[in-house]
CSV table of C-alpha atoms in Angstrom, one decimal:
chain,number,residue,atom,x,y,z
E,1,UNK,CA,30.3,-26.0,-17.5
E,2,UNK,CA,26.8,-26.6,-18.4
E,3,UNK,CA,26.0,-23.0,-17.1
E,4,UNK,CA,28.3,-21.9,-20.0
E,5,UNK,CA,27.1,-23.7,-22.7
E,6,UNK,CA,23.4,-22.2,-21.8
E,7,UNK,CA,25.3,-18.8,-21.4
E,8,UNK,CA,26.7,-18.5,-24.8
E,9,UNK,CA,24.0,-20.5,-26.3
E,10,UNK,CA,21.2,-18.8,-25.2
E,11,UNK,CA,19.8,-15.9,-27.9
E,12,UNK,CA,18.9,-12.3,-26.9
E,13,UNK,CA,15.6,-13.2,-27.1
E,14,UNK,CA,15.5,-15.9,-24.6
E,15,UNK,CA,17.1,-13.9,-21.8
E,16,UNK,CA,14.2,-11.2,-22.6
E,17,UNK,CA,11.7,-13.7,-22.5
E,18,UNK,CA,13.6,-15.0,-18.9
E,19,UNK,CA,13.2,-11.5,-18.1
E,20,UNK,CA,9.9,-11.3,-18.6
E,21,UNK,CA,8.9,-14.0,-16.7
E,22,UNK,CA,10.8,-12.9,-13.6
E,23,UNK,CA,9.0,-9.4,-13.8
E,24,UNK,CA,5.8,-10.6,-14.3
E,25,UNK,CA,6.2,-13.4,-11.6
E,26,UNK,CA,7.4,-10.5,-9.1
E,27,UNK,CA,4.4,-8.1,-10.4
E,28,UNK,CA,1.7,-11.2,-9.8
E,29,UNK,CA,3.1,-12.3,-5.9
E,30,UNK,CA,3.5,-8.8,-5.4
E,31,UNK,CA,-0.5,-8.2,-6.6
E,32,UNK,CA,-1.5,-11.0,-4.5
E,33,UNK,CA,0.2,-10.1,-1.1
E,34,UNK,CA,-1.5,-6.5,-1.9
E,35,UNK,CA,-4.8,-8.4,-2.3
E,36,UNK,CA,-4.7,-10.7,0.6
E,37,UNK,CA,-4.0,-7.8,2.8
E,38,UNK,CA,-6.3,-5.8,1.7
E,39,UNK,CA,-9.3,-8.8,2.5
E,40,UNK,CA,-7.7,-10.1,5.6
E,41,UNK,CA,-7.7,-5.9,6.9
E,42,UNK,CA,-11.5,-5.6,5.5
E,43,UNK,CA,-12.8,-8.9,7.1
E,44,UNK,CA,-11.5,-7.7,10.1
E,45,UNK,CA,-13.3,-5.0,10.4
E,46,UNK,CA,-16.5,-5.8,8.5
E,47,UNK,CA,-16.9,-8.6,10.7
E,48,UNK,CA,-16.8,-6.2,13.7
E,49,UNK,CA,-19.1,-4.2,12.4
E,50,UNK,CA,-21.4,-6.5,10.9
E,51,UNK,CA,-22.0,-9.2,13.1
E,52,UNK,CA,-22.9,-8.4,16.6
E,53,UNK,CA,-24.4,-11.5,17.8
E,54,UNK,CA,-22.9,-14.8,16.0
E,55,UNK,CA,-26.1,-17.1,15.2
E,56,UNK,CA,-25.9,-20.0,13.3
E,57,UNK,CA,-25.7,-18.4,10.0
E,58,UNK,CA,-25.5,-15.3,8.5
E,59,UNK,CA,-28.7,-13.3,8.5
E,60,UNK,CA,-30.3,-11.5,5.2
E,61,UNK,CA,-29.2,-8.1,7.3
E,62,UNK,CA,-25.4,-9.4,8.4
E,63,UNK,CA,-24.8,-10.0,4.8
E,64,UNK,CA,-26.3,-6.8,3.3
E,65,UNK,CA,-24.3,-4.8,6.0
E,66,UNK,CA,-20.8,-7.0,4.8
E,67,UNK,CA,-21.8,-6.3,1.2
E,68,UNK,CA,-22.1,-2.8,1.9
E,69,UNK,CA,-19.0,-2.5,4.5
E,70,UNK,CA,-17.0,-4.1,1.5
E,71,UNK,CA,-17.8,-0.8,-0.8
E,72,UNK,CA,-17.2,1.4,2.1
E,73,UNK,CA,-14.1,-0.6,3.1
E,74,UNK,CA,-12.6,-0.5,-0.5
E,75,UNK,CA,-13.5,3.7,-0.8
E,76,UNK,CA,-11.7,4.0,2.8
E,77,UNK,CA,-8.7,2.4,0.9
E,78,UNK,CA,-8.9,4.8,-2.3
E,79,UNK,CA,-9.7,7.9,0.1
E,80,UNK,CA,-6.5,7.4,2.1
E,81,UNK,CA,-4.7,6.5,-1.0
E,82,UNK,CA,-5.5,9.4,-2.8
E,83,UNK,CA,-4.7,11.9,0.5
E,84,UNK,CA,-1.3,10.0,1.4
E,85,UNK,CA,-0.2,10.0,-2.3
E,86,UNK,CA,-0.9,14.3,-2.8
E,87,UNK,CA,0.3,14.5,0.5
E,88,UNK,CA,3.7,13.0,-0.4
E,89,UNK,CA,3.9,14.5,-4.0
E,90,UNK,CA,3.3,17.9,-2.2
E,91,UNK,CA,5.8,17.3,0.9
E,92,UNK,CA,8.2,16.3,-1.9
E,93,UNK,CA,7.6,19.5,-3.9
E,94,UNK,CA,8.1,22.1,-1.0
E,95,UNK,CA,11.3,20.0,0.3
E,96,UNK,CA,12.8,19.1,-2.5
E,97,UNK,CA,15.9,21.4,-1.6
E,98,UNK,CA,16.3,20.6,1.6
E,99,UNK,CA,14.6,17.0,2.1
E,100,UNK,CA,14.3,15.2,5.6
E,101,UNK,CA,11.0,13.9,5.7
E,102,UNK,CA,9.8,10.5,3.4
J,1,UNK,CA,18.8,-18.4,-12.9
J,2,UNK,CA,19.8,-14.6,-12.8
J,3,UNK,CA,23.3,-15.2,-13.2
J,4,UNK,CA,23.5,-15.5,-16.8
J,5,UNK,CA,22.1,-12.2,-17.7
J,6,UNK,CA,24.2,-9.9,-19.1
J,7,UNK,CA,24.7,-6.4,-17.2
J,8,UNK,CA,22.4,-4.3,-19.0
J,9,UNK,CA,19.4,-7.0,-18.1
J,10,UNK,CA,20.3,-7.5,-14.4
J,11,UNK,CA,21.1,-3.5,-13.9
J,12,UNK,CA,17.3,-3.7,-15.7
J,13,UNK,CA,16.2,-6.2,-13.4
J,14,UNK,CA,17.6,-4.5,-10.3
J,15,UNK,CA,15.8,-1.1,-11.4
J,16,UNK,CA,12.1,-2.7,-11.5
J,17,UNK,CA,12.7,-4.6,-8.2
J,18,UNK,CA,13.8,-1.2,-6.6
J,19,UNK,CA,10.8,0.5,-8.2
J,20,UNK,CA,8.6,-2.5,-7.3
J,21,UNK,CA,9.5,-2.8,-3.7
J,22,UNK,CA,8.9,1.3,-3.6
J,23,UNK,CA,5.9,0.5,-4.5
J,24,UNK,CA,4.8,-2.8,-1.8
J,25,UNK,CA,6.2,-0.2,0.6
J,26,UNK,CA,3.8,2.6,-0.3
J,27,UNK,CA,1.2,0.0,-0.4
J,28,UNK,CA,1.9,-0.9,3.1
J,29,UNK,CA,1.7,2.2,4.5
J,30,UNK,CA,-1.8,2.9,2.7
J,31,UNK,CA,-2.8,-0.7,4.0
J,32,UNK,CA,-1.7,0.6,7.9
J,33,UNK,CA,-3.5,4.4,7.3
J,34,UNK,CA,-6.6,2.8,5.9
J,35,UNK,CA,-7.1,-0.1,9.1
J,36,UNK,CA,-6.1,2.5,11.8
J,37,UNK,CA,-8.0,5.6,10.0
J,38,UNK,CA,-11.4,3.3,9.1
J,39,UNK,CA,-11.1,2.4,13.0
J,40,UNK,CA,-11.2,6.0,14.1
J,41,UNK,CA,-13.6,7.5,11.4
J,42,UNK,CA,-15.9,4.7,10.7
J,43,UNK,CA,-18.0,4.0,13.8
J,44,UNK,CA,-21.5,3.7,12.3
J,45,UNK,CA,-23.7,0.5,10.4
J,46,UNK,CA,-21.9,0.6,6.9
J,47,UNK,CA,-24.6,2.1,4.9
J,48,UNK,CA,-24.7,3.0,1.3
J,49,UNK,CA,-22.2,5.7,1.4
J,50,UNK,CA,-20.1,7.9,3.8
J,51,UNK,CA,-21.4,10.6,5.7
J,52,UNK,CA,-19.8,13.6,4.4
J,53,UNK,CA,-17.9,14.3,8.2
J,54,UNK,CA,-17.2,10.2,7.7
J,55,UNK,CA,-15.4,11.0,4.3
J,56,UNK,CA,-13.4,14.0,5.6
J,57,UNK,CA,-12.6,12.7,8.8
J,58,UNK,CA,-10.7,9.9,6.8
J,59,UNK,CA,-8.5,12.6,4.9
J,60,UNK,CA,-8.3,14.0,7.9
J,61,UNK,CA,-6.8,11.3,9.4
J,62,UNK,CA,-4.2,10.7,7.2
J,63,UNK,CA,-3.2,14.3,7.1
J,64,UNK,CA,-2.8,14.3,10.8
J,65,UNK,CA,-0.8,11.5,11.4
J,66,UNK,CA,1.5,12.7,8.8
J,67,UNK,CA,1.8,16.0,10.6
J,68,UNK,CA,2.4,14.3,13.5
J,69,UNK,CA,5.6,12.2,12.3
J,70,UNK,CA,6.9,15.8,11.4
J,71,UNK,CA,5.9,17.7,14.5
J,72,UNK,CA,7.0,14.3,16.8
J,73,UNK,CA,10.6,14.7,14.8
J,74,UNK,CA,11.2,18.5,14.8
J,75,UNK,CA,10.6,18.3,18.7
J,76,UNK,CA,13.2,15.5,19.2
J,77,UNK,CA,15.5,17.8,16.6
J,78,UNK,CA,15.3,20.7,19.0
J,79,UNK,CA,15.6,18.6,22.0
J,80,UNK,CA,18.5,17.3,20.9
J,81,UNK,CA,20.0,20.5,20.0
Protein backbone atom coordinates (compact mmCIF):
# COMPACT_ATOMS: atom_id res chain seq x y z
CA UNK A 1 0.00 0.00 0.00
CA UNK A 2 2.67 2.36 0.94
CA UNK A 3 4.69 1.19 -2.14
CA UNK A 4 1.74 2.76 -4.04
CA UNK A 5 1.40 5.89 -2.54
CA UNK A 6 5.39 6.47 -3.25
CA UNK A 7 4.57 5.05 -6.85
CA UNK A 8 1.99 7.49 -7.89
CA UNK A 9 3.38 10.21 -5.79
CA UNK A 10 6.70 10.24 -6.78
CA UNK A 11 7.55 13.00 -9.84
CA UNK A 12 9.48 12.17 -13.07
CA UNK A 13 12.23 13.79 -11.64
CA UNK A 14 12.68 11.78 -8.58
CA UNK A 15 12.80 8.38 -10.39
CA UNK A 16 15.65 10.10 -12.67
CA UNK A 17 17.40 11.27 -9.74
CA UNK A 18 16.81 7.33 -8.28
CA UNK A 19 18.22 6.46 -11.43
CA UNK A 20 21.01 8.28 -11.27
CA UNK A 21 22.05 7.23 -8.12
CA UNK A 22 21.76 3.48 -8.99
CA UNK A 23 24.12 4.16 -12.22
CA UNK A 24 26.52 6.06 -10.56
CA UNK A 25 26.57 3.60 -7.44
CA UNK A 26 27.09 0.65 -10.11
CA UNK A 27 29.86 2.86 -12.20
CA UNK A 28 31.87 3.66 -8.62
CA UNK A 29 31.85 -0.33 -7.20
CA UNK A 30 32.41 -1.27 -10.59
CA UNK A 31 35.67 1.40 -10.71
CA UNK A 32 36.77 0.23 -7.42
CA UNK A 33 36.78 -3.66 -8.09
CA UNK A 34 38.77 -2.51 -11.46
CA UNK A 35 41.13 -0.66 -9.15
CA UNK A 36 41.72 -3.16 -6.44
CA UNK A 37 42.55 -5.71 -9.04
CA UNK A 38 44.61 -3.86 -10.75
CA UNK A 39 46.97 -3.11 -7.23
CA UNK A 40 46.50 -6.53 -5.77
CA UNK A 41 47.89 -8.00 -9.65
CA UNK A 42 50.83 -5.20 -9.49
CA UNK A 43 51.89 -5.87 -5.81
CA UNK A 44 52.10 -9.22 -6.78
CA UNK A 45 54.44 -8.93 -9.00
CA UNK A 46 56.36 -5.89 -8.05
CA UNK A 47 57.00 -7.46 -4.91
CA UNK A 48 58.59 -10.37 -6.81
CA UNK A 49 60.53 -8.43 -8.58
CA UNK A 50 61.54 -5.99 -6.17
CA UNK A 51 62.42 -7.51 -3.15
CA UNK A 52 64.76 -10.29 -3.25
CA UNK A 53 65.88 -10.55 0.25
CA UNK A 54 63.11 -9.29 2.96
CA UNK A 55 65.21 -7.03 5.54
CA UNK A 56 63.67 -5.13 8.10
CA UNK A 57 62.53 -2.47 5.95
CA UNK A 58 62.40 -1.36 2.61
CA UNK A 59 65.69 -0.19 1.21
CA UNK A 60 66.23 3.28 -0.84
CA UNK A 61 66.85 0.66 -3.98
CA UNK A 62 63.62 -1.81 -3.14
CA UNK A 63 61.49 1.24 -3.17
CA UNK A 64 62.96 3.00 -6.34
CA UNK A 65 62.63 -0.45 -8.15
CA UNK A 66 58.55 -0.63 -6.74
CA UNK A 67 58.24 2.99 -7.89
CA UNK A 68 59.48 2.18 -11.11
CA UNK A 69 57.78 -1.41 -11.51
CA UNK A 70 54.47 0.60 -10.74
CA UNK A 71 55.02 2.71 -14.17
CA UNK A 72 56.02 -0.36 -15.93
CA UNK A 73 53.21 -2.31 -14.32
CA UNK A 74 50.48 0.30 -15.28
CA UNK A 75 52.13 0.58 -19.23
CA UNK A 76 51.95 -3.47 -19.27
CA UNK A 77 48.15 -2.83 -18.54
CA UNK A 78 47.57 -0.03 -21.27
CA UNK A 79 49.96 -2.10 -23.80
CA UNK A 80 47.75 -5.22 -23.52
CA UNK A 81 44.68 -3.05 -23.40
CA UNK A 82 45.31 -1.39 -26.42
CA UNK A 83 46.39 -4.85 -28.50
CA UNK A 84 43.34 -6.90 -27.04
CA UNK A 85 40.91 -4.01 -27.81
CA UNK A 86 42.25 -3.60 -31.93
CA UNK A 87 42.46 -7.12 -31.75
CA UNK A 88 38.81 -7.64 -31.06
CA UNK A 89 37.48 -4.50 -33.09
CA UNK A 90 39.48 -6.18 -36.05
CA UNK A 91 38.37 -10.01 -35.28
CA UNK A 92 34.85 -8.38 -35.19
CA UNK A 93 35.34 -6.59 -38.57
CA UNK A 94 36.57 -9.63 -40.68
CA UNK A 95 33.73 -11.87 -38.93
CA UNK A 96 31.10 -9.94 -38.79
CA UNK A 97 29.15 -12.21 -41.32
CA UNK A 98 29.94 -15.24 -40.13
CA UNK A 99 30.87 -14.72 -36.26
CA UNK A 100 32.10 -17.56 -33.96
CA UNK A 101 34.81 -16.27 -32.13
CA UNK A 102 34.26 -13.36 -29.00
CA UNK B 1 13.77 0.00 -4.82
CA UNK B 2 13.72 -0.74 -8.71
CA UNK B 3 10.26 -1.88 -8.69
CA UNK B 4 8.65 1.42 -9.03
CA UNK B 5 10.22 2.51 -12.16
CA UNK B 6 8.31 2.76 -14.95
CA UNK B 7 9.29 0.49 -18.22
CA UNK B 8 11.11 2.96 -20.16
CA UNK B 9 13.58 3.53 -16.89
CA UNK B 10 14.10 -0.19 -15.94
CA UNK B 11 14.45 -1.24 -19.85
CA UNK B 12 17.10 1.98 -19.36
CA UNK B 13 18.43 0.54 -16.38
CA UNK B 14 18.76 -2.99 -17.73
CA UNK B 15 20.67 -1.51 -21.02
CA UNK B 16 23.58 0.24 -18.88
CA UNK B 17 23.95 -2.81 -16.58
CA UNK B 18 24.35 -4.98 -19.80
CA UNK B 19 26.73 -2.44 -21.24
CA UNK B 20 28.44 -2.12 -17.76
CA UNK B 21 28.94 -5.75 -17.12
CA UNK B 22 30.39 -5.93 -20.93
CA UNK B 23 32.60 -3.79 -19.81
CA UNK B 24 33.94 -5.52 -16.05
CA UNK B 25 34.12 -8.55 -18.41
CA UNK B 26 36.48 -6.88 -20.90
CA UNK B 27 38.34 -5.53 -17.99
CA UNK B 28 38.81 -8.98 -16.60
CA UNK B 29 40.26 -10.35 -19.40
CA UNK B 30 42.80 -7.37 -19.79
CA UNK B 31 43.46 -7.82 -15.98
CA UNK B 32 44.29 -11.93 -16.72
CA UNK B 33 46.38 -10.91 -20.31
CA UNK B 34 48.28 -8.22 -18.42
CA UNK B 35 49.41 -10.70 -15.00
CA UNK B 36 50.11 -13.78 -17.29
CA UNK B 37 51.74 -11.59 -20.32
CA UNK B 38 53.97 -9.24 -17.60
CA UNK B 39 55.08 -12.81 -16.16
CA UNK B 40 56.31 -14.07 -19.49
CA UNK B 41 57.76 -10.74 -21.02
CA UNK B 42 58.91 -8.89 -18.05
CA UNK B 43 61.89 -10.79 -16.55
CA UNK B 44 64.34 -8.01 -15.91
CA UNK B 45 64.90 -5.12 -12.70
CA UNK B 46 61.94 -2.72 -13.64
CA UNK B 47 63.90 0.10 -15.03
CA UNK B 48 62.82 3.40 -16.45
CA UNK B 49 61.17 2.08 -19.43
CA UNK B 50 60.64 -1.15 -21.52
CA UNK B 51 63.14 -2.53 -23.64
CA UNK B 52 61.83 -2.32 -27.06
CA UNK B 53 61.81 -6.61 -27.40
CA UNK B 54 60.04 -6.07 -23.67
CA UNK B 55 57.27 -3.81 -25.25
CA UNK B 56 56.66 -6.09 -28.32
CA UNK B 57 56.98 -9.22 -26.66
CA UNK B 58 53.87 -7.97 -24.58
CA UNK B 59 51.74 -7.32 -27.85
CA UNK B 60 52.97 -10.26 -28.77
CA UNK B 61 51.62 -11.99 -26.12
CA UNK B 62 48.36 -11.03 -26.31
CA UNK B 63 48.12 -11.63 -30.00
CA UNK B 64 49.27 -15.15 -29.50
CA UNK B 65 47.08 -16.35 -26.96
CA UNK B 66 44.29 -15.00 -28.89
CA UNK B 67 45.41 -17.07 -31.94
CA UNK B 68 45.67 -19.79 -29.89
CA UNK B 69 41.85 -19.86 -28.53
CA UNK B 70 41.14 -19.85 -32.37
CA UNK B 71 43.62 -22.39 -33.58
CA UNK B 72 42.79 -24.67 -30.11
CA UNK B 73 38.85 -24.38 -31.39
CA UNK B 74 39.14 -24.87 -35.14
CA UNK B 75 41.18 -28.18 -34.24
CA UNK B 76 38.40 -29.55 -31.87
CA UNK B 77 35.83 -28.25 -34.87
CA UNK B 78 37.54 -30.62 -37.32
CA UNK B 79 38.01 -33.32 -34.87
CA UNK B 80 34.67 -33.35 -34.19
CA UNK B 81 33.71 -33.45 -37.74
Amino acid sequence: MSDFFKNAISSPTDANARKEAIMTQVRTELAQANAQQLVNNMNERCYKACITKPGTSLSGSEETCLARCLDRFMDAFNIVSRTYTARITKERLEESSSSTFF
Amino acid sequence: MADNFDEATKKELSAFLEKEQTQAKLHSTVHNLTTMCWDKCVTSTPSTRFSRGEESCLMNCVDRFLDTSIFLVRQIQERRD
